[in-house]
Coordinates of C-alpha atoms in Angstrom, one line a residue:
M857 CA -30.7 -24.3 -0.9
K858 CA -27.2 -22.7 -0.6
K859 CA -25.1 -23.1 2.4
L860 CA -22.3 -21.0 4.0
K861 CA -18.9 -22.6 4.0
M862 CA -16.3 -21.1 6.4
R863 CA -12.7 -22.0 7.2
L864 CA -10.6 -20.5 10.1
E865 CA -6.8 -21.0 10.1
L866 CA -4.8 -20.0 13.1
S867 CA -1.0 -20.1 13.5
G868 CA 1.5 -18.8 16.1
L869 CA -0.9 -19.4 18.9
G870 CA 0.2 -19.3 22.6
D871 CA 0.0 -21.9 25.3
K872 CA -3.7 -21.5 25.8
T873 CA -6.2 -20.4 23.2
H874 CA -9.9 -19.8 23.5
I875 CA -12.0 -19.8 20.4
W876 CA -15.7 -19.0 20.1
F877 CA -17.1 -19.9 16.7
P878 CA -20.6 -18.4 16.1
L879 CA -23.4 -20.7 15.2
P880 CA -26.6 -20.1 13.2
Q881 CA -29.3 -19.1 15.7
R882 CA -32.5 -20.0 13.9
I883 CA -31.7 -23.4 12.4
N884 CA -32.8 -26.9 13.5
G885 CA -29.9 -29.3 13.5
E886 CA -26.9 -30.4 15.5
P887 CA -23.7 -28.3 15.5
E888 CA -21.7 -31.5 15.3
E889 CA -23.1 -31.9 11.7
W890 CA -21.7 -28.4 10.8
L891 CA -18.3 -28.2 12.3
N892 CA -14.9 -30.0 12.1
P893 CA -13.1 -30.7 14.4
Q894 CA -15.8 -31.7 16.9
N895 CA -13.9 -31.3 20.2
F896 CA -16.0 -28.3 21.3
K897 CA -18.8 -27.5 23.6
I898 CA -21.8 -25.3 23.1
V899 CA -21.9 -22.2 25.2
T900 CA -24.5 -19.5 25.4
D901 CA -24.2 -15.8 26.4
K902 CA -26.5 -15.0 29.4
K903 CA -28.0 -11.8 28.0
F904 CA -29.5 -12.9 24.7
N905 CA -28.9 -16.7 24.6
N906 CA -26.7 -16.6 21.4
R907 CA -25.0 -19.9 20.9
S908 CA -21.4 -20.5 19.9
A909 CA -19.0 -23.4 19.6
Y910 CA -16.2 -23.1 22.2
F911 CA -12.8 -24.6 21.5
L912 CA -9.9 -24.7 24.0
T913 CA -6.5 -25.7 22.6
S914 CA -2.8 -25.7 23.5
L915 CA -1.8 -26.3 19.9
S916 CA 0.3 -23.6 18.1
E917 CA -1.8 -24.1 14.9
F918 CA -5.5 -24.8 14.7
K919 CA -8.1 -25.0 11.9
I920 CA -11.8 -25.1 12.0
S921 CA -14.1 -25.8 9.0
A922 CA -17.8 -25.2 8.9
I923 CA -20.8 -25.6 6.6
F924 CA -23.9 -23.8 7.8
P925 CA -27.5 -23.8 6.5
L926 CA -29.0 -20.4 5.9
S927 CA -32.1 -18.8 7.6
N928 CA -33.0 -15.2 8.6
N929 CA -36.6 -15.7 9.8
P930 CA -37.2 -13.7 13.0
D931 CA -37.8 -15.9 16.0
D932 CA -40.8 -15.6 18.5
M933 CA -39.0 -14.4 21.6
D934 CA -41.5 -14.1 24.5
N935 CA -39.8 -11.1 26.3
P936 CA -39.1 -8.3 23.8
E937 CA -38.8 -5.9 26.7
I938 CA -35.2 -6.9 27.2
F939 CA -34.5 -5.0 23.9
L940 CA -35.6 -1.7 25.4
K941 CA -32.5 -1.2 27.5
S942 CA -29.7 1.2 26.7
N943 CA -26.1 -0.1 26.6
S944 CA -22.6 1.1 25.6
L945 CA -23.3 0.5 21.9
V946 CA -27.0 1.4 21.6
Q947 CA -27.2 4.5 23.7
S948 CA -31.0 5.0 23.8
D949 CA -30.6 7.2 26.9
S950 CA -28.4 9.8 25.0
P951 CA -30.1 13.2 25.2
A952 CA -29.3 13.9 21.5
I953 CA -30.9 10.6 20.4
K954 CA -33.9 11.2 22.6
N955 CA -34.4 14.7 21.1
I956 CA -34.3 13.3 17.6
A957 CA -36.6 10.4 18.4
N958 CA -39.1 12.7 20.1
S959 CA -39.2 15.1 17.2
L960 CA -39.8 12.2 14.8
T961 CA -42.4 10.1 16.7
A962 CA -44.2 12.7 18.9
G963 CA -47.9 11.9 18.9
S964 CA -47.6 8.5 17.3
V965 CA -48.8 5.4 19.1
D966 CA -48.3 2.9 16.3
D967 CA -45.1 1.0 16.4
N968 CA -44.8 0.4 12.7
E969 CA -45.4 4.1 12.1
K970 CA -42.7 5.1 14.6
A971 CA -40.3 2.6 13.1
K972 CA -40.9 3.9 9.5
M973 CA -40.3 7.5 10.5
C974 CA -37.0 6.6 12.3
F975 CA -36.0 4.3 9.4
D976 CA -36.5 7.0 6.8
W977 CA -34.6 9.6 8.9
V978 CA -31.6 7.2 9.4
T979 CA -31.3 6.2 5.8
G980 CA -31.4 9.9 4.8
Y981 CA -29.1 11.2 7.5
L982 CA -26.2 8.6 7.4
E983 CA -23.9 7.9 4.5
Y984 CA -22.4 4.4 3.9
A985 CA -18.6 4.5 4.3
N986 CA -15.7 3.5 6.4
P987 CA -16.5 -0.2 7.1
I988 CA -14.9 -1.6 10.3
R989 CA -14.7 -5.1 11.8
G990 CA -16.1 -3.9 15.1
L991 CA -19.3 -1.9 15.7
Y992 CA -20.0 1.8 15.6
S993 CA -22.0 2.9 18.6
S994 CA -25.2 4.8 18.0
V995 CA -23.7 8.1 19.3
Q996 CA -20.6 7.6 17.1
A997 CA -22.9 7.0 14.1
L998 CA -24.8 10.1 14.9
T999 CA -21.6 12.2 15.2
D1000 CA -19.6 10.7 12.4
R1001 CA -22.4 10.2 9.9
K1002 CA -20.2 8.2 7.5
V1003 CA -20.5 4.6 8.9
D1004 CA -21.0 1.0 7.8
C1005 CA -24.0 -1.3 8.2
G1006 CA -23.3 -1.6 11.9
G1007 CA -23.6 2.2 12.5
F1008 CA -26.9 2.3 10.5
S1009 CA -28.2 -0.5 12.7
T1010 CA -27.1 0.9 16.1
L1011 CA -28.5 4.3 15.4
F1012 CA -31.8 3.0 14.1
T1013 CA -32.1 0.6 17.1
A1014 CA -31.4 3.4 19.6
L1015 CA -34.1 5.6 18.1
L1016 CA -36.6 2.8 18.3
R1017 CA -35.8 1.9 21.9
T1018 CA -36.0 5.6 22.9
S1019 CA -39.5 5.6 21.2
N1020 CA -40.4 2.6 23.4
V1021 CA -40.3 0.1 20.5
P1022 CA -38.3 -3.0 21.4
A1023 CA -35.5 -3.4 18.8
R1024 CA -32.3 -5.4 18.4
C1025 CA -29.3 -5.4 16.1
V1026 CA -28.9 -8.6 14.1
F1027 CA -25.5 -9.8 13.1
G1028 CA -24.6 -12.5 10.6
W1029 CA -23.7 -13.2 7.0
A1030 CA -25.4 -12.0 3.8
I1031 CA -23.9 -14.2 1.1
Q1032 CA -24.5 -11.7 -1.7
S1033 CA -22.8 -8.8 0.0
K1034 CA -19.2 -7.6 -0.7
F1035 CA -17.8 -8.4 2.7
G1036 CA -20.1 -11.3 3.7
Y1037 CA -20.6 -10.3 7.3
H1038 CA -23.5 -7.8 7.7
A1039 CA -25.7 -6.1 10.3
W1040 CA -29.4 -5.3 10.2
V1041 CA -32.3 -4.7 12.7
E1042 CA -35.5 -6.3 13.9
F1043 CA -38.2 -4.3 15.9
F1044 CA -41.1 -5.7 17.8
D1045 CA -44.5 -4.5 16.6
N1046 CA -46.7 -4.7 19.7
Q1047 CA -49.8 -4.2 17.6
K1048 CA -49.0 -7.2 15.3
H1049 CA -47.1 -9.1 18.1
S1050 CA -44.3 -10.0 15.8
W1051 CA -40.7 -9.1 15.0
I1052 CA -40.3 -7.1 11.8
P1053 CA -36.9 -7.2 9.9
C1054 CA -35.4 -4.0 8.5
D1055 CA -32.1 -3.2 6.8
P1056 CA -31.4 0.6 6.8
S1057 CA -28.0 0.4 5.1
V1058 CA -29.2 -1.6 2.2
A1059 CA -32.2 0.7 1.8
H1060 CA -29.7 3.6 1.7
L1061 CA -27.4 1.9 -0.8
G1062 CA -30.2 0.9 -3.2
K1063 CA -28.9 -0.3 -6.5
R1064 CA -25.3 0.0 -5.3
T1065 CA -25.7 -3.4 -3.5
K1066 CA -26.8 -6.8 -4.6
L1067 CA -28.8 -7.3 -1.4
D1068 CA -32.5 -7.1 -1.5
A1069 CA -33.9 -5.7 1.8
G1070 CA -35.5 -2.6 3.3
F1071 CA -38.2 -1.7 5.7
G1072 CA -40.2 -4.8 6.7
F1073 CA -38.5 -7.3 4.4
I1074 CA -35.3 -9.2 3.7
N1075 CA -35.4 -11.2 0.5
D1076 CA -31.8 -12.3 0.1
E1077 CA -30.2 -15.3 1.8
R1078 CA -28.6 -14.8 5.2
A1079 CA -27.3 -16.6 8.3
V1080 CA -28.1 -15.1 11.7
F1081 CA -25.2 -15.5 14.1
S1082 CA -26.4 -13.3 17.0
V1083 CA -28.9 -10.7 18.2
G1084 CA -28.2 -8.0 20.6
E1085 CA -25.1 -6.1 21.5
D1086 CA -22.4 -6.0 24.2
L1087 CA -22.1 -9.8 24.9
N1088 CA -20.1 -11.8 27.4
L1089 CA -18.9 -15.1 26.0
P1090 CA -18.3 -17.8 28.7
G1091 CA -15.4 -20.2 28.5
D1092 CA -13.0 -22.1 30.7
N1093 CA -12.2 -19.8 33.6
I1094 CA -12.9 -16.8 31.3
E1095 CA -15.7 -14.5 30.3
W1096 CA -14.9 -12.4 27.3
N1097 CA -16.7 -9.3 26.4
V1098 CA -17.4 -8.5 22.7
P1099 CA -19.6 -5.9 21.0
L1100 CA -21.2 -8.5 18.8
L1101 CA -20.9 -12.1 17.8
Q1102 CA -20.5 -12.3 14.0
L1103 CA -17.0 -13.6 13.3
P1104 CA -14.9 -16.1 15.3
V1105 CA -13.5 -14.7 18.5
V1106 CA -9.9 -15.8 19.4
V1107 CA -8.1 -15.1 22.7
S1108 CA -4.6 -16.7 22.9
V1109 CA -2.0 -16.2 25.7
D1110 CA 1.4 -17.6 26.6
K1111 CA 2.1 -19.4 29.9
N1112 CA 2.5 -16.1 31.7
G1113 CA -0.9 -14.9 30.5
I1114 CA 0.6 -12.4 28.0
P1115 CA -1.4 -12.1 24.7
A1116 CA 0.2 -14.1 21.9
K1117 CA 0.8 -12.5 18.5
F1118 CA -0.9 -15.0 16.2
S1119 CA -2.0 -15.0 12.6
E1120 CA -5.6 -15.5 11.6
K1121 CA -7.1 -16.2 8.2
L1122 CA -10.9 -16.6 7.6
T1123 CA -12.2 -17.6 4.2
W1124 CA -15.8 -18.2 3.1
S1125 CA -17.8 -19.2 0.1
T1126 CA -21.2 -20.7 -0.7
V1127 CA -21.9 -24.3 -1.6

């Protein structure tokens, strides 16, 4: 089985640097086996329990190497209801999103049926373009229409939550994609009592991508680094808010607390 190899190189760091390196979320194993150096501690965001390796350093240069196993199988979370809430990125309380969801799913009581109608609408309405390193919100995706995989995912997730179907954005690495990092969605089917994977941007792209995924299936190899949106990462006298946890997060300051202007290089390959 292939593994994901990553290397982070930092230079020009300030007097104090916090680094959160995302970890695979659905893999049995010890992070110490995956990462070098090993002077880190495991931290977990309080909202969705995503794990990351937290480094704290005063060095001006720092390097981290990782080799991660791959797995994208949905887990069996006992409380899917936490993925019904609106937030700043998945605005399921938006009147515009509510109106669309109601028009699509009115009269349906089957979660899979609701999800398929929302999925088909999103893949037909949006156009894949303008990839960013951050995350398009669902309202921004609805307005702009030309968005990346993250925009497809937040809009689809918002429509599902509005339709009372628990859903979550999933962030990680798809090793056959152009950029590596990727976003998709899982919804909870209450009738089947299971999480169902969906990838609206790949379904939209079709043969324009090497990825093999769509409604209800993901056949290509991936690593899941986080689920959910709008996370607070805990550290040493710091809690750092990020829209998603997919790439390493670096916060570096000088002795006066002023952000340092540092260089960052992330490379990846498969082994």
